[in-house]
């Protein structure tokens, strides 16, 4: 079978496989052909998904919390990264342009993962109830993590290993001198943190359902919803890139899922958001929402704070008890609105969560 090595790849567009590989390897010409087509199709769907997500966050009312802010930046990073990815391979005939394209891709794909890390930190802060800092300070911290830390990594790599940037005809970090660890190292670390946070969210959801004596079927449904809503924004599907290069099934799954990540964020994260679905229904039906007693744009700093998930079903209603109450209450108290009827009145927190 005729093969095509990535270091001798003269195609104008590469595929997503090389992003997570620590060394060059040989892939069959037929696999390369299909993977490139899948990559282009996935990137197109992802771009559409990111644009719709940004539209929903920017133009729907009451989408002002830290959760939508992080998702908007994540979609912006993903949008620009995939546009740069599609155009980067056109720079390979010129070494200078290829080095520049490599630096841009290195930075943008790092920002995707660092904004995923920001979402994990956001979830943990809500779970622990430590969102008492000012909104401007929180946003500044998130911006530094999401946009500034990748700049430091790319800058240090350019200074220490700049001669290896774009050295192969594929405009990406080379395997020489372990330069690819400048991308893979931070990604491995962030994926580990995100997996730990996801497990904590599963445990918190399960503990909450156990206290409420929720039926087994509904518990399983809650766990599935937690998985569906968190996986796209935490970039957990990049774990397929850790499989051996010879495992083509995992490689195909990696390309199919991650090249279309923006679409999965739209379908799995945004469309499973009860507040967003309610706002869309309001827009379509032309009904005006009932006025609220207190409009809380920065509701995370209030006494009643959602602490379980940013994007949860209507049943996943969690409330942190007010410290102003005179009687003793548990440190982690959750109230569940019954989706089958008798639902408590819910308060929109502006970041995708609701409180009873």
mmCIF file of C-alpha atoms in Angstrom:
data_model
loop_
_atom_site.group_PDB
_atom_site.id
_atom_site.type_symbol
_atom_site.label_atom_id
_atom_site.label_comp_id
_atom_site.label_asym_id
_atom_site.label_seq_id
_atom_site.Cartn_x
_atom_site.Cartn_y
_atom_site.Cartn_z
ATOM 1 C CA UNK A 1 0.000 0.000 0.000
ATOM 2 C CA UNK A 2 1.316 3.392 -0.937
ATOM 3 C CA UNK A 3 1.992 5.574 2.061
ATOM 4 C CA UNK A 4 2.459 9.272 2.628
ATOM 5 C CA UNK A 5 4.645 10.551 5.452
ATOM 6 C CA UNK A 6 3.599 13.785 7.136
ATOM 7 C CA UNK A 7 7.081 15.227 6.810
ATOM 8 C CA UNK A 8 6.694 14.884 3.032
ATOM 9 C CA UNK A 9 3.128 16.135 2.896
ATOM 10 C CA UNK A 10 2.663 18.589 0.016
ATOM 11 C CA UNK A 11 -1.117 18.869 0.312
ATOM 12 C CA UNK A 12 -2.535 22.317 0.896
ATOM 13 C CA UNK A 13 -4.535 21.138 3.920
ATOM 14 C CA UNK A 14 -3.492 18.743 6.657
ATOM 15 C CA UNK A 15 -5.772 16.846 9.016
ATOM 16 C CA UNK A 16 -6.314 17.073 12.754
ATOM 17 C CA UNK A 17 -4.271 13.959 13.462
ATOM 18 C CA UNK A 18 -0.902 15.692 13.667
ATOM 19 C CA UNK A 19 -1.925 18.103 16.461
ATOM 20 C CA UNK A 20 -1.649 15.488 19.226
ATOM 21 C CA UNK A 21 1.192 13.340 17.885
ATOM 22 C CA UNK A 22 4.540 13.472 19.664
ATOM 23 C CA UNK A 23 6.424 12.132 16.636
ATOM 24 C CA UNK A 24 6.033 11.780 12.887
ATOM 25 C CA UNK A 25 4.588 8.583 11.549
ATOM 26 C CA UNK A 26 3.384 7.103 8.303
ATOM 27 C CA UNK A 27 -0.272 7.042 7.301
ATOM 28 C CA UNK A 28 -1.694 5.392 4.209
ATOM 29 C CA UNK A 29 -2.578 7.629 1.296
ATOM 30 C CA UNK A 30 -6.220 6.542 1.410
ATOM 31 C CA UNK A 31 -6.495 7.308 5.134
ATOM 32 C CA UNK A 32 -4.863 10.669 4.594
ATOM 33 C CA UNK A 33 -7.334 11.458 1.825
ATOM 34 C CA UNK A 34 -10.373 10.633 3.983
ATOM 35 C CA UNK A 35 -9.002 12.332 7.087
ATOM 36 C CA UNK A 36 -8.378 15.557 5.195
ATOM 37 C CA UNK A 37 -11.940 15.499 3.858
ATOM 38 C CA UNK A 38 -13.335 14.804 7.320
ATOM 39 C CA UNK A 39 -11.233 17.628 8.742
ATOM 40 C CA UNK A 40 -12.512 20.149 6.202
ATOM 41 C CA UNK A 41 -16.125 19.082 6.707
ATOM 42 C CA UNK A 42 -15.788 19.105 10.494
ATOM 43 C CA UNK A 43 -14.150 22.537 10.522
ATOM 44 C CA UNK A 44 -16.970 23.924 8.396
ATOM 45 C CA UNK A 45 -19.607 22.562 10.780
ATOM 46 C CA UNK A 46 -17.597 23.799 13.744
ATOM 47 C CA UNK A 47 -17.402 27.320 12.338
ATOM 48 C CA UNK A 48 -21.173 27.394 11.916
ATOM 49 C CA UNK A 49 -21.670 26.089 15.459
ATOM 50 C CA UNK A 50 -19.316 28.703 16.942
ATOM 51 C CA UNK A 51 -21.045 31.547 15.094
ATOM 52 C CA UNK A 52 -24.480 30.433 16.326
ATOM 53 C CA UNK A 53 -23.167 30.061 19.890
ATOM 54 C CA UNK A 54 -21.747 33.582 19.817
ATOM 55 C CA UNK A 55 -25.033 34.892 18.426
ATOM 56 C CA UNK A 56 -27.030 33.232 21.206
ATOM 57 C CA UNK A 57 -24.719 34.525 23.920
ATOM 58 C CA UNK A 58 -24.507 38.069 22.561
ATOM 59 C CA UNK A 59 -28.104 38.689 21.520
ATOM 60 C CA UNK A 60 -30.236 36.705 23.950
ATOM 61 C CA UNK A 61 -31.021 38.635 27.152
ATOM 62 C CA UNK A 62 -29.645 37.723 30.590
ATOM 63 C CA UNK A 63 -26.589 35.885 29.231
ATOM 64 C CA UNK A 64 -24.163 37.954 31.285
ATOM 65 C CA UNK A 65 -22.629 35.522 33.781
ATOM 66 C CA UNK A 66 -19.115 34.116 33.839
ATOM 67 C CA UNK A 67 -20.252 30.873 32.174
ATOM 68 C CA UNK A 68 -21.433 32.477 28.903
ATOM 69 C CA UNK A 69 -18.412 34.789 29.012
ATOM 70 C CA UNK A 70 -16.063 31.773 29.057
ATOM 71 C CA UNK A 71 -17.996 29.902 26.365
ATOM 72 C CA UNK A 72 -17.983 33.003 24.144
ATOM 73 C CA UNK A 73 -14.203 33.292 24.448
ATOM 74 C CA UNK A 74 -13.817 29.554 23.864
ATOM 75 C CA UNK A 75 -15.876 29.773 20.682
ATOM 76 C CA UNK A 76 -13.896 32.817 19.546
ATOM 77 C CA UNK A 77 -10.624 30.952 20.081
ATOM 78 C CA UNK A 78 -11.941 27.867 18.293
ATOM 79 C CA UNK A 79 -13.292 29.941 15.417
ATOM 80 C CA UNK A 80 -10.004 31.736 14.775
ATOM 81 C CA UNK A 81 -7.926 28.590 15.349
ATOM 82 C CA UNK A 82 -9.785 26.582 12.737
ATOM 83 C CA UNK A 83 -9.715 29.411 10.211
ATOM 84 C CA UNK A 84 -5.949 29.627 10.770
ATOM 85 C CA UNK A 85 -5.695 25.835 10.519
ATOM 86 C CA UNK A 86 -7.383 25.786 7.117
ATOM 87 C CA UNK A 87 -5.130 28.516 5.743
ATOM 88 C CA UNK A 88 -1.840 27.598 7.458
ATOM 89 C CA UNK A 89 -0.753 24.877 5.051
ATOM 90 C CA UNK A 90 -0.785 27.317 2.163
ATOM 91 C CA UNK A 91 2.303 28.875 3.767
ATOM 92 C CA UNK A 92 4.557 25.813 3.593
ATOM 93 C CA UNK A 93 6.580 26.775 0.465
ATOM 94 C CA UNK A 94 7.987 29.798 2.342
ATOM 95 C CA UNK A 95 9.877 28.993 5.524
ATOM 96 C CA UNK A 96 9.289 32.401 7.103
ATOM 97 C CA UNK A 97 5.558 32.277 6.511
ATOM 98 C CA UNK A 98 5.446 28.688 7.748
ATOM 99 C CA UNK A 99 7.175 29.640 10.995
ATOM 100 C CA UNK A 100 4.668 32.434 11.498
ATOM 101 C CA UNK A 101 1.760 30.102 10.771
ATOM 102 C CA UNK A 102 3.166 27.583 13.262
ATOM 103 C CA UNK A 103 3.368 30.216 16.001
ATOM 104 C CA UNK A 104 -0.206 31.333 15.304
ATOM 105 C CA UNK A 105 -1.562 27.778 15.375
ATOM 106 C CA UNK A 106 0.437 27.001 18.517
ATOM 107 C CA UNK A 107 -1.045 30.009 20.293
ATOM 108 C CA UNK A 108 -4.655 29.613 19.133
ATOM 109 C CA UNK A 109 -4.933 25.901 19.911
ATOM 110 C CA UNK A 110 -3.432 26.512 23.339
ATOM 111 C CA UNK A 111 -6.082 29.171 23.992
ATOM 112 C CA UNK A 112 -8.819 26.614 23.284
ATOM 113 C CA UNK A 113 -7.536 24.391 26.067
ATOM 114 C CA UNK A 114 -6.800 27.223 28.469
ATOM 115 C CA UNK A 115 -10.364 28.507 28.113
ATOM 116 C CA UNK A 116 -11.536 24.969 28.833
ATOM 117 C CA UNK A 117 -9.433 25.162 31.980
ATOM 118 C CA UNK A 118 -11.163 28.456 32.819
ATOM 119 C CA UNK A 119 -14.519 26.699 32.632
ATOM 120 C CA UNK A 120 -13.301 24.028 35.044
ATOM 121 C CA UNK A 121 -12.154 26.719 37.466
ATOM 122 C CA UNK A 122 -15.516 28.438 37.076
ATOM 123 C CA UNK A 123 -17.358 25.228 37.975
ATOM 124 C CA UNK A 124 -15.207 24.627 41.028
ATOM 125 C CA UNK A 125 -15.630 28.190 42.269
ATOM 126 C CA UNK A 126 -19.391 27.830 41.997
ATOM 127 C CA UNK A 127 -19.349 24.449 43.674
ATOM 128 C CA UNK A 128 -17.288 25.769 46.581
ATOM 129 C CA UNK A 129 -19.197 29.037 46.731
ATOM 130 C CA UNK A 130 -16.154 31.308 46.459
ATOM 131 C CA UNK A 131 -17.516 33.725 43.865
ATOM 132 C CA UNK A 132 -17.353 36.689 46.220
ATOM 133 C CA UNK A 133 -14.744 38.662 44.294
ATOM 134 C CA UNK A 134 -15.773 41.505 42.039
ATOM 135 C CA UNK A 135 -16.913 40.627 38.547
ATOM 136 C CA UNK A 136 -14.207 42.775 36.922
ATOM 137 C CA UNK A 137 -11.472 40.988 38.889
ATOM 138 C CA UNK A 138 -12.832 37.569 37.974
ATOM 139 C CA UNK A 139 -13.015 38.498 34.304
ATOM 140 C CA UNK A 140 -9.467 39.851 34.393
ATOM 141 C CA UNK A 141 -8.231 36.598 35.931
ATOM 142 C CA UNK A 142 -10.047 34.553 33.274
ATOM 143 C CA UNK A 143 -8.682 36.713 30.463
ATOM 144 C CA UNK A 144 -5.132 36.304 31.796
ATOM 145 C CA UNK A 145 -5.512 32.527 31.935
ATOM 146 C CA UNK A 146 -7.280 32.157 28.593
ATOM 147 C CA UNK A 147 -5.345 34.611 26.435
ATOM 148 C CA UNK A 148 -2.154 35.644 28.239
ATOM 149 C CA UNK A 149 -0.703 32.338 29.537
ATOM 150 C CA UNK A 150 -0.585 30.817 26.013
ATOM 151 C CA UNK A 151 1.341 33.919 24.919
ATOM 152 C CA UNK A 152 4.036 33.180 27.515
ATOM 153 C CA UNK A 153 4.322 29.546 26.396
ATOM 154 C CA UNK A 154 4.523 30.443 22.706
ATOM 155 C CA UNK A 155 7.021 33.224 23.401
ATOM 156 C CA UNK A 156 9.302 30.957 25.420
ATOM 157 C CA UNK A 157 9.082 28.259 22.747
ATOM 158 C CA UNK A 158 9.930 30.758 20.013
ATOM 159 C CA UNK A 159 12.971 31.949 21.946
ATOM 160 C CA UNK A 160 14.266 28.519 22.957
ATOM 161 C CA UNK A 161 13.182 26.433 19.960
ATOM 162 C CA UNK A 162 12.460 28.993 17.275
ATOM 163 C CA UNK A 163 14.753 27.248 14.819
ATOM 164 C CA UNK A 164 12.445 24.202 14.858
ATOM 165 C CA UNK A 165 9.257 26.173 14.125
ATOM 166 C CA UNK A 166 7.840 25.082 10.781
ATOM 167 C CA UNK A 167 10.972 23.118 9.953
ATOM 168 C CA UNK A 168 9.000 20.325 8.332
ATOM 169 C CA UNK A 169 6.826 21.007 5.316
ATOM 170 C CA UNK A 170 3.861 20.690 7.631
ATOM 171 C CA UNK A 171 3.531 24.021 9.447
ATOM 172 C CA UNK A 172 3.530 22.750 13.002
ATOM 173 C CA UNK A 173 5.886 22.069 15.891
ATOM 174 C CA UNK A 174 8.469 19.462 14.972
ATOM 175 C CA UNK A 175 9.366 16.364 16.953
ATOM 176 C CA UNK A 176 12.985 17.521 17.005
ATOM 177 C CA UNK A 177 14.310 18.483 20.467
ATOM 178 C CA UNK A 178 10.896 17.574 21.954
ATOM 179 C CA UNK A 179 9.485 20.859 20.686
ATOM 180 C CA UNK A 180 5.983 19.426 20.464
ATOM 181 C CA UNK A 181 5.917 19.152 24.245
ATOM 182 C CA UNK A 182 5.414 22.928 24.248
ATOM 183 C CA UNK A 183 1.893 22.120 23.069
ATOM 184 C CA UNK A 184 1.323 18.607 24.362
ATOM 185 C CA UNK A 185 2.584 19.329 27.895
ATOM 186 C CA UNK A 186 0.026 22.060 28.715
ATOM 187 C CA UNK A 187 -2.727 20.079 26.949
ATOM 188 C CA UNK A 188 -2.001 16.935 28.993
ATOM 189 C CA UNK A 189 -2.047 18.956 32.210
ATOM 190 C CA UNK A 190 -5.304 20.738 31.359
ATOM 191 C CA UNK A 191 -7.029 17.511 30.310
ATOM 192 C CA UNK A 192 -6.040 15.930 33.631
ATOM 193 C CA UNK A 193 -7.502 18.861 35.583
ATOM 194 C CA UNK A 194 -10.676 18.846 33.483
ATOM 195 C CA UNK A 195 -11.200 15.116 33.989
ATOM 196 C CA UNK A 196 -10.819 15.538 37.750
ATOM 197 C CA UNK A 197 -13.352 18.384 37.762
ATOM 198 C CA UNK A 198 -15.769 16.309 35.667
ATOM 199 C CA UNK A 199 -15.549 13.433 38.145
ATOM 200 C CA UNK A 200 -16.178 15.867 41.005
ATOM 201 C CA UNK A 201 -19.283 17.136 39.197
ATOM 202 C CA UNK A 202 -20.533 13.582 38.720
ATOM 203 C CA UNK A 203 -20.029 12.880 42.427
ATOM 204 C CA UNK A 204 -21.728 16.138 43.449
ATOM 205 C CA UNK A 205 -24.701 15.375 41.200
ATOM 206 C CA UNK A 206 -24.937 11.829 42.558
ATOM 207 C CA UNK A 207 -24.682 12.982 46.175
ATOM 208 C CA UNK A 208 -27.408 15.545 45.577
ATOM 209 C CA UNK A 209 -29.721 12.965 44.006
ATOM 210 C CA UNK A 210 -29.033 10.507 46.838
ATOM 211 C CA UNK A 211 -30.064 13.041 49.458
ATOM 212 C CA UNK A 212 -33.270 13.703 47.531
ATOM 213 C CA UNK A 213 -33.934 9.958 47.005
ATOM 214 C CA UNK A 214 -34.187 10.457 43.260
ATOM 215 C CA UNK A 215 -35.164 7.291 41.341
ATOM 216 C CA UNK A 216 -32.378 5.355 39.671
ATOM 217 C CA UNK A 217 -33.509 6.131 36.122
ATOM 218 C CA UNK A 218 -33.563 9.860 36.798
ATOM 219 C CA UNK A 219 -30.119 9.642 38.442
ATOM 220 C CA UNK A 220 -28.728 8.029 35.317
ATOM 221 C CA UNK A 221 -30.366 10.690 33.191
ATOM 222 C CA UNK A 222 -28.805 13.431 35.319
ATOM 223 C CA UNK A 223 -25.377 11.854 34.951
ATOM 224 C CA UNK A 224 -25.844 11.608 31.192
ATOM 225 C CA UNK A 225 -26.903 15.248 31.000
ATOM 226 C CA UNK A 226 -23.879 16.280 33.035
ATOM 227 C CA UNK A 227 -21.637 14.339 30.660
ATOM 228 C CA UNK A 228 -23.235 15.782 27.522
ATOM 229 C CA UNK A 229 -23.067 19.391 28.702
ATOM 230 C CA UNK A 230 -19.523 19.314 30.102
ATOM 231 C CA UNK A 231 -17.569 17.241 27.579
ATOM 232 C CA UNK A 232 -17.644 19.753 24.665
ATOM 233 C CA UNK A 233 -16.588 22.830 26.651
ATOM 234 C CA UNK A 234 -13.935 20.976 28.664
ATOM 235 C CA UNK A 235 -12.375 19.554 25.470
ATOM 236 C CA UNK A 236 -12.347 16.071 26.989
ATOM 237 C CA UNK A 237 -12.648 14.452 23.547
ATOM 238 C CA UNK A 238 -9.027 15.386 22.847
ATOM 239 C CA UNK A 239 -8.152 12.312 24.894
ATOM 240 C CA UNK A 240 -8.513 10.279 21.680
ATOM 241 C CA UNK A 241 -5.280 11.910 20.542
ATOM 242 C CA UNK A 242 -3.404 10.003 23.251
ATOM 243 C CA UNK A 243 -3.989 6.671 21.539
ATOM 244 C CA UNK A 244 -1.144 5.021 19.588
ATOM 245 C CA UNK A 245 -0.669 6.192 16.025
ATOM 246 C CA UNK A 246 -1.376 2.679 14.785
ATOM 247 C CA UNK A 247 -4.911 2.754 16.261
ATOM 248 C CA UNK A 248 -6.724 4.231 13.302
ATOM 249 C CA UNK A 249 -10.160 3.874 14.929
ATOM 250 C CA UNK A 250 -9.202 6.300 17.688
ATOM 251 C CA UNK A 251 -7.523 8.571 15.169
ATOM 252 C CA UNK A 252 -10.662 8.735 13.053
ATOM 253 C CA UNK A 253 -12.762 9.439 16.161
ATOM 254 C CA UNK A 254 -10.329 12.178 17.153
ATOM 255 C CA UNK A 255 -10.585 13.883 13.754
ATOM 256 C CA UNK A 256 -14.368 13.496 13.459
ATOM 257 C CA UNK A 257 -15.177 14.798 16.947
ATOM 258 C CA UNK A 258 -12.541 17.472 17.496
ATOM 259 C CA UNK A 259 -12.589 19.032 14.046
ATOM 260 C CA UNK A 260 -16.310 19.717 14.646
ATOM 261 C CA UNK A 261 -15.965 20.764 18.310
ATOM 262 C CA UNK A 262 -17.897 24.006 17.764
ATOM 263 C CA UNK A 263 -20.910 22.023 16.579
ATOM 264 C CA UNK A 264 -20.815 19.824 19.700
ATOM 265 C CA UNK A 265 -20.615 22.912 21.919
ATOM 266 C CA UNK A 266 -23.763 24.204 20.237
ATOM 267 C CA UNK A 267 -25.686 20.919 20.350
ATOM 268 C CA UNK A 268 -24.426 19.402 23.594
ATOM 269 C CA UNK A 269 -23.868 22.470 25.729
ATOM 270 C CA UNK A 270 -26.011 25.357 24.490
ATOM 271 C CA UNK A 271 -29.082 23.441 23.326
ATOM 272 C CA UNK A 272 -29.266 21.511 26.608
ATOM 273 C CA UNK A 273 -29.364 24.781 28.553
ATOM 274 C CA UNK A 274 -32.850 25.226 29.978
ATOM 275 C CA UNK A 275 -32.573 29.054 30.218
ATOM 276 C CA UNK A 276 -31.412 29.347 26.611
ATOM 277 C CA UNK A 277 -34.214 27.103 25.366
ATOM 278 C CA UNK A 278 -36.697 29.168 27.373
ATOM 279 C CA UNK A 279 -35.335 32.431 25.957
ATOM 280 C CA UNK A 280 -35.477 31.077 22.403
ATOM 281 C CA UNK A 281 -39.063 29.955 22.966
ATOM 282 C CA UNK A 282 -39.895 33.405 24.295
ATOM 283 C CA UNK A 283 -38.408 35.014 21.198
ATOM 284 C CA UNK A 284 -40.272 32.683 18.839
ATOM 285 C CA UNK A 285 -43.630 32.890 20.635
ATOM 286 C CA UNK A 286 -43.315 36.616 21.211
ATOM 287 C CA UNK A 287 -44.092 36.355 24.917
ATOM 288 C CA UNK A 288 -42.543 38.801 27.322
ATOM 289 C CA UNK A 289 -40.839 37.303 30.396
ATOM 290 C CA UNK A 290 -42.296 38.208 33.746
ATOM 291 C CA UNK A 291 -40.461 41.075 35.443
ATOM 292 C CA UNK A 292 -38.218 40.058 38.297
ATOM 293 C CA UNK A 293 -37.950 41.818 41.605
ATOM 294 C CA UNK A 294 -34.199 42.105 41.387
ATOM 295 C CA UNK A 295 -32.162 41.986 38.193
ATOM 296 C CA UNK A 296 -28.875 40.305 39.156
ATOM 297 C CA UNK A 297 -26.312 40.660 36.378
ATOM 298 C CA UNK A 298 -23.571 39.492 38.673
ATOM 299 C CA UNK A 299 -25.628 36.952 40.537
ATOM 300 C CA UNK A 300 -22.723 34.683 41.462
ATOM 301 C CA UNK A 301 -21.823 37.098 44.263
ATOM 302 C CA UNK A 302 -25.329 37.020 45.769
ATOM 303 C CA UNK A 303 -26.382 34.896 48.712
ATOM 304 C CA UNK A 304 -28.406 32.503 46.560
ATOM 305 C CA UNK A 305 -25.873 30.987 44.167
ATOM 306 C CA UNK A 306 -26.081 27.999 41.825
ATOM 307 C CA UNK A 307 -23.114 25.822 42.688
ATOM 308 C CA UNK A 308 -23.440 22.591 40.742
ATOM 309 C CA UNK A 309 -23.316 23.240 37.004
ATOM 310 C CA UNK A 310 -23.264 26.127 34.554
ATOM 311 C CA UNK A 311 -25.463 24.409 32.042
ATOM 312 C CA UNK A 312 -27.836 22.027 33.731
ATOM 313 C CA UNK A 313 -31.332 20.660 33.115
ATOM 314 C CA UNK A 314 -34.252 22.203 34.921
ATOM 315 C CA UNK A 315 -34.036 19.469 37.535
ATOM 316 C CA UNK A 316 -30.431 20.328 38.429
ATOM 317 C CA UNK A 317 -31.340 23.237 40.637
ATOM 318 C CA UNK A 318 -28.840 23.886 43.394
ATOM 319 C CA UNK A 319 -28.838 26.594 45.983
ATOM 320 C CA UNK A 320 -26.144 27.715 48.363
ATOM 321 C CA UNK A 321 -27.832 28.691 51.636
ATOM 322 C CA UNK A 322 -27.703 32.273 52.769
ATOM 323 C CA UNK A 323 -25.244 33.003 55.545
ATOM 324 C CA UNK A 324 -27.617 35.631 56.894
ATOM 325 C CA UNK A 325 -30.051 33.067 58.257
ATOM 326 C CA UNK A 326 -29.989 32.710 62.010
ATOM 327 C CA UNK A 327 -30.648 28.958 62.133
ATOM 328 C CA UNK A 328 -28.052 26.373 61.232
ATOM 329 C CA UNK A 329 -28.097 24.935 57.703
ATOM 330 C CA UNK A 330 -25.883 22.374 55.967
ATOM 331 C CA UNK A 331 -22.789 23.686 54.194
ATOM 332 C CA UNK A 332 -23.930 22.251 50.882
ATOM 333 C CA UNK A 333 -27.711 22.403 50.576
ATOM 334 C CA UNK A 334 -29.439 21.643 47.294
ATOM 335 C CA UNK A 335 -33.051 21.964 46.265
ATOM 336 C CA UNK A 336 -34.450 20.116 43.316
ATOM 337 C CA UNK A 337 -37.359 21.332 41.251
ATOM 338 C CA UNK A 338 -39.525 18.440 40.126
ATOM 339 C CA UNK A 339 -39.676 18.329 36.342
ATOM 340 C CA UNK A 340 -42.766 16.169 36.370
ATOM 341 C CA UNK A 341 -44.900 18.753 38.123
ATOM 342 C CA UNK A 342 -45.041 20.990 41.152
ATOM 343 C CA UNK A 343 -41.934 22.833 40.044
ATOM 344 C CA UNK A 344 -40.652 25.545 42.318
ATOM 345 C CA UNK A 345 -40.296 29.062 41.053
ATOM 346 C CA UNK A 346 -36.874 29.390 39.455
ATOM 347 C CA UNK A 347 -34.601 32.396 39.275
ATOM 348 C CA UNK A 348 -32.354 32.826 36.235
ATOM 349 C CA UNK A 349 -28.791 33.486 37.248
ATOM 350 C CA UNK A 350 -27.764 34.843 33.882
ATOM 351 C CA UNK A 351 -25.060 32.255 33.225
ATOM 352 C CA UNK A 352 -27.151 29.236 32.318
ATOM 353 C CA UNK A 353 -28.113 28.095 35.816
ATOM 354 C CA UNK A 354 -31.269 28.505 37.794
ATOM 355 C CA UNK A 355 -32.110 28.666 41.451
ATOM 356 C CA UNK A 356 -35.291 27.652 43.118
#
